[in-house]
Each structure stands twice: as structure tokens, then as C-alpha cells.
CSV table of C-alpha atoms in Angstrom, one decimal:
chain,number,residue,atom,x,y,z
X,1,MET,CA,-73.6,-26.0,-39.7
X,2,ALA,CA,-72.8,-24.5,-36.5
X,3,LEU,CA,-73.8,-20.9,-35.7
X,4,PRO,CA,-70.8,-18.3,-35.1
X,5,PHE,CA,-70.6,-16.9,-31.5
X,6,LYS,CA,-72.4,-13.7,-31.1
X,7,LYS,CA,-70.7,-10.6,-29.9
X,8,ARG,CA,-71.4,-9.8,-26.4
X,9,VAL,CA,-72.8,-6.2,-25.9
X,10,LEU,CA,-73.5,-4.3,-22.8
X,11,LEU,CA,-76.4,-1.5,-22.4
X,12,ILE,CA,-75.6,1.4,-20.0
X,13,GLU,CA,-78.8,3.6,-20.6
X,14,ASP,CA,-80.9,5.4,-17.9
X,15,ASP,CA,-84.0,5.8,-20.3
X,16,GLN,CA,-85.6,2.8,-19.9
X,17,GLU,CA,-87.9,2.8,-23.0
X,18,ILE,CA,-84.3,3.5,-25.1
X,19,ARG,CA,-82.8,0.5,-23.1
X,20,ASN,CA,-85.5,-2.0,-24.0
X,21,SER,CA,-85.7,-0.5,-27.7
X,22,PHE,CA,-81.7,-0.8,-28.1
X,23,ASN,CA,-82.1,-4.3,-26.1
X,24,LEU,CA,-84.8,-5.6,-29.0
X,25,ILE,CA,-82.6,-4.4,-32.1
X,26,VAL,CA,-79.5,-5.9,-30.7
X,27,ASN,CA,-81.1,-9.2,-29.9
X,28,SER,CA,-82.7,-9.5,-33.5
X,29,SER,CA,-79.8,-9.7,-34.8
X,30,GLN,CA,-77.8,-13.0,-35.7
X,31,LYS,CA,-74.5,-11.4,-34.8
X,32,PHE,CA,-75.0,-9.6,-31.4
X,33,MET,CA,-76.5,-10.4,-28.3
X,34,VAL,CA,-77.1,-7.9,-25.1
X,35,VAL,CA,-75.5,-9.7,-21.9
X,36,ASN,CA,-76.8,-7.3,-19.6
X,37,ALA,CA,-78.3,-3.7,-19.5
X,38,TYR,CA,-77.9,-1.2,-16.8
X,39,GLY,CA,-79.2,2.2,-15.9
X,40,SER,CA,-76.1,3.4,-14.4
X,41,CYS,CA,-72.1,3.0,-15.0
X,42,GLU,CA,-71.7,2.2,-11.5
X,43,ASP,CA,-73.9,-1.1,-11.7
X,44,ALA,CA,-72.4,-2.3,-15.0
X,45,ILE,CA,-68.8,-1.4,-13.8
X,46,GLU,CA,-69.7,-3.7,-10.8
X,47,ASN,CA,-70.8,-6.5,-12.9
X,48,ILE,CA,-68.5,-5.9,-15.8
X,49,ASN,CA,-66.6,-8.8,-14.6
X,50,ARG,CA,-69.2,-11.3,-14.9
X,51,ASP,CA,-70.9,-9.8,-18.1
X,52,LYS,CA,-67.8,-10.0,-20.0
X,53,PRO,CA,-68.8,-7.6,-22.7
X,54,GLU,CA,-66.7,-7.3,-26.2
X,55,ILE,CA,-68.8,-4.0,-26.8
X,56,VAL,CA,-70.0,-1.5,-24.7
X,57,LEU,CA,-72.8,0.8,-25.8
X,58,MET,CA,-73.1,3.8,-23.4
X,59,ASP,CA,-75.2,6.8,-23.0
X,60,ILE,CA,-73.1,10.0,-22.0
X,61,GLU,CA,-75.7,11.7,-19.9
X,62,LEU,CA,-75.9,9.1,-17.2
X,63,PRO,CA,-76.8,9.7,-13.1
X,64,GLY,CA,-73.9,9.9,-11.0
X,65,ILE,CA,-70.6,8.5,-13.1
X,66,ASN,CA,-71.3,9.7,-16.6
X,67,GLY,CA,-71.0,8.4,-19.6
X,68,ILE,CA,-67.1,9.6,-20.3
X,69,GLN,CA,-66.0,8.9,-17.1
X,70,GLY,CA,-67.3,5.7,-17.1
X,71,ALA,CA,-65.6,5.4,-21.0
X,72,LYS,CA,-62.6,6.2,-19.1
X,73,ILE,CA,-62.7,3.4,-16.3
X,74,ILE,CA,-63.5,0.6,-18.4
X,75,LYS,CA,-60.9,1.4,-21.1
X,76,GLU,CA,-58.3,1.4,-18.3
X,77,LYS,CA,-59.4,-1.6,-16.8
X,78,TYR,CA,-60.2,-3.5,-19.9
X,79,PRO,CA,-58.6,-1.9,-23.0
X,80,HIS,CA,-59.8,-4.7,-25.1
X,81,ILE,CA,-63.4,-3.7,-25.0
X,82,ASP,CA,-64.9,-1.4,-27.7
X,83,ILE,CA,-67.1,1.4,-26.4
X,84,VAL,CA,-69.7,3.3,-28.5
X,85,MET,CA,-71.4,6.5,-27.3
X,86,VAL,CA,-75.1,6.8,-27.8
X,87,THR,CA,-76.2,10.6,-27.2
X,88,VAL,CA,-78.8,13.1,-27.8
X,89,TYR,CA,-76.0,15.4,-28.1
X,90,GLU,CA,-74.2,16.4,-31.1
X,91,ASP,CA,-71.7,18.9,-29.2
X,92,SER,CA,-68.1,18.8,-30.3
X,93,GLU,CA,-66.7,19.3,-26.7
X,94,LEU,CA,-68.7,16.0,-25.7
X,95,VAL,CA,-67.4,14.2,-29.2
X,96,PHE,CA,-63.8,15.1,-28.3
X,97,GLU,CA,-64.0,14.4,-24.7
X,98,ALA,CA,-65.5,11.0,-25.5
X,99,LEU,CA,-63.3,10.1,-27.7
X,100,LYS,CA,-60.1,10.8,-25.9
X,101,ALA,CA,-61.8,8.9,-23.0
X,102,GLY,CA,-61.4,5.8,-25.4
X,103,ALA,CA,-64.9,5.6,-26.9
X,104,SER,CA,-64.3,3.7,-30.8
X,105,GLY,CA,-67.3,5.5,-31.9
X,106,TYR,CA,-70.3,7.8,-31.3
X,107,ILE,CA,-73.7,7.6,-32.7
X,108,THR,CA,-77.0,9.6,-31.8
X,109,LYS,CA,-80.0,8.4,-30.4
X,110,SER,CA,-81.8,9.3,-33.3
X,111,ALA,CA,-79.7,6.5,-35.3
X,112,ASN,CA,-82.2,3.9,-36.5
X,113,TYR,CA,-82.7,0.4,-36.6
X,114,MET,CA,-80.1,-0.8,-39.2
X,115,GLU,CA,-77.8,2.6,-38.2
X,116,LEU,CA,-76.9,0.9,-35.0
X,117,LEU,CA,-76.4,-2.4,-36.1
X,118,ALA,CA,-74.2,-1.4,-39.0
X,119,ALA,CA,-72.1,0.6,-35.9
X,120,LEU,CA,-71.6,-2.3,-34.2
X,121,GLU,CA,-70.5,-4.3,-37.1
X,122,GLU,CA,-68.3,-1.5,-38.0
X,123,ILE,CA,-66.7,-1.7,-34.8
X,124,VAL,CA,-66.0,-5.3,-35.1
X,125,LYS,CA,-64.3,-4.4,-38.5
X,126,GLY,CA,-62.1,-2.2,-36.4
X,127,GLY,CA,-63.7,1.1,-37.8
X,128,ALA,CA,-64.7,4.1,-35.7
X,129,PRO,CA,-68.4,4.5,-36.4
X,130,MET,CA,-70.2,8.2,-36.3
X,131,SER,CA,-73.4,9.6,-37.6
X,132,SER,CA,-72.6,11.6,-40.5
X,133,ARG,CA,-73.1,15.2,-38.7
X,134,ILE,CA,-70.5,13.9,-36.2
X,135,ALA,CA,-67.8,12.7,-38.5
X,136,ARG,CA,-68.6,16.2,-40.2
X,137,MET,CA,-67.7,17.8,-37.1
X,138,VAL,CA,-64.6,16.0,-36.2
X,139,ILE,CA,-63.4,16.9,-40.0
X,140,ASP,CA,-64.3,20.3,-39.8
X,141,ASN,CA,-62.3,20.5,-36.2
X,142,PHE,CA,-59.3,19.7,-38.5
X,143,HIS,CA,-59.9,22.3,-40.9
X,144,VAL,CA,-59.9,25.0,-38.7
X,145,ASN,CA,-56.6,27.4,-37.8
X,146,PRO,CA,-54.7,25.5,-35.1
X,147,ASN,CA,-54.2,29.3,-33.9
X,148,SER,CA,-57.6,30.7,-33.7
X,149,PRO,CA,-58.3,32.8,-30.7
X,150,LEU,CA,-62.1,31.4,-30.5
X,151,THR,CA,-62.6,28.5,-27.9
X,152,ARG,CA,-64.4,25.3,-29.5
X,153,ARG,CA,-67.4,26.4,-27.9
X,154,GLU,CA,-67.1,29.6,-29.7
X,155,THR,CA,-66.1,28.4,-33.0
X,156,GLU,CA,-69.2,26.3,-33.1
X,157,ILE,CA,-71.5,29.3,-32.5
X,158,LEU,CA,-69.5,31.4,-34.9
X,159,GLN,CA,-70.4,28.4,-37.7
X,160,LEU,CA,-73.6,28.5,-36.5
X,161,ILE,CA,-74.3,32.0,-37.0
X,162,SER,CA,-72.5,31.6,-40.6
X,163,GLU,CA,-75.2,29.1,-41.6
X,164,GLY,CA,-78.0,31.8,-40.7
X,165,LYS,CA,-79.1,30.5,-37.4
X,166,THR,CA,-80.5,32.5,-34.7
X,167,TYR,CA,-79.8,32.8,-31.2
X,168,THR,CA,-82.9,30.4,-30.3
X,169,GLN,CA,-82.1,28.3,-32.8
X,170,ILE,CA,-78.1,28.2,-31.6
X,171,SER,CA,-79.1,28.0,-28.1
X,172,GLU,CA,-81.4,24.5,-28.8
X,173,GLU,CA,-79.1,23.1,-31.1
X,174,LEU,CA,-76.3,23.4,-28.0
X,175,PHE,CA,-78.7,23.1,-25.3
X,176,ILE,CA,-77.4,26.3,-23.9
X,177,SER,CA,-79.8,29.1,-22.8
X,178,LYS,CA,-80.0,32.4,-25.0
X,179,GLU,CA,-78.3,34.3,-22.6
X,180,THR,CA,-75.4,32.1,-22.8
X,181,ALA,CA,-75.4,31.9,-26.6
X,182,LYS,CA,-75.4,35.6,-26.4
X,183,THR,CA,-72.7,36.2,-24.1
X,184,HIS,CA,-70.2,33.6,-26.4
X,185,ILE,CA,-71.3,36.0,-29.5
X,186,LYS,CA,-70.1,39.2,-27.3
X,187,ASN,CA,-66.9,37.3,-26.4
X,188,ILE,CA,-66.6,36.2,-30.3
X,189,TYR,CA,-66.8,40.0,-31.7
X,190,SER,CA,-64.5,40.8,-28.8
X,191,LYS,CA,-61.6,38.6,-29.7
X,192,LEU,CA,-62.1,39.2,-33.4
X,193,GLN,CA,-62.0,42.9,-33.1
X,194,VAL,CA,-65.5,43.2,-35.2
X,195,ASN,CA,-69.2,44.6,-34.6
X,196,SER,CA,-71.9,42.7,-36.2
X,197,LYS,CA,-72.1,39.3,-37.4
X,198,SER,CA,-71.0,40.2,-41.1
X,199,GLU,CA,-68.0,41.4,-40.1
X,200,ALA,CA,-67.3,38.0,-37.8
X,201,ILE,CA,-68.2,36.0,-40.4
X,202,ALA,CA,-66.1,37.6,-43.2
X,203,LYS,CA,-63.2,37.6,-41.0
X,204,ALA,CA,-63.6,34.0,-39.8
X,205,ASN,CA,-63.7,32.7,-43.0
X,206,LEU,CA,-60.9,35.1,-44.2
X,207,GLU,CA,-58.5,33.5,-41.1
X,208,LYS,CA,-59.9,30.1,-41.6
X,209,LEU,CA,-61.4,30.3,-38.1
X,210,ILE,CA,-64.8,28.1,-38.8
């Protein structure tokens, strides 16, 4: 019996260890094969006509053209190519930027062997694979009051405060400095006209700001 054609996957990831690991995982599958792997968007875009990928697995944080810009360029020229962003960041700003740029899915680098292949399978079926935390973030965003005075980042920080996170935990989770976190919190208090965390959380819950 003839084997079905394998779907062609292109990897764009500047960390060689992760690139090699993804290469092994994808090539171990009976349904997918890596046609090439690059450390930068520039190299990948230059050779994309030759590689003819059907799916691109791409890091967001890349030297030069980053993953979001790269996704936009690839989708404009090759709208039939599906793009899955792979990143360490679970940041709602980046998630929405990536999806707006044309990404069909968004998984984190902590995704295990099975999750990565399941994401590829879902893309082939026309789905939009996302790690559960990211899917939750997207859904939560739709539940938030559209007239909120808070920016998306401030909303995210207020959500973390309501979960009992400290300044240090917030700064680590969002990859920002502790000072930046404190500045955001000051702005939140000012916009909500409150003076404490408990008041901010109470008002946010009442007005569906988080």
C-alpha cells in the first residue's frame, strides 16, 4: 500500500538545540517531514519557493525580522501556508499580534512531543492549535468589558494581582522589570481611582475589567 504524502514543515528557530529537537520530533512522525530548518526569517523567506512548505513552525523572538513580522510577510505572499508560532512567551499582546499577522496557532516551547504533533495534526484539519493557557487568555479577553480604561497589559497585570501574585512574580511572568510592573500598577490605581490592591480588584470584578 502506498504511503500517504507527508506534509512539508519548515522550522524557523534561532536556538539550535530547540531546532534540532523539533526536527527530530516532526521527522519521527508518519504524517510530517521537515523540509528545512533556519535560524532566521530572512534565510527562510529567501528559500521558501524552493522549500515549498505547507506549515511553518516559527519562533517569535528571532534576530532581525521577528516571527510576527515574518508571519505577515509569509502570509501576504503565500496565504495557503499555515503558520504556528512557537514561543516561551505567554503574553496576550504577542498572542494577538501573532494571530493578527496571520498565525493559525500558537504553542509554547514547553509543549511536549505529543502536543507538538497534535498541533500539526490540528492545523491540517483546519483547526487553530493553542496551548490551554493561551486559549484561556484569548477567551478571557473576549469576556472583558470593551469600554475598560485599562490597556491590555494593565488588564493582564491586574488579573495577576487578583491571583495573589507579587511584583516579583508578575515581572518574571511577563518578562518585565519590577519597576515597570510597579509603574503599571500605579497607572491602574490612577485610572480606577483606587488606593489599594483590594480596592482595585473589587472595582475590576464589579465592572468586569478582568
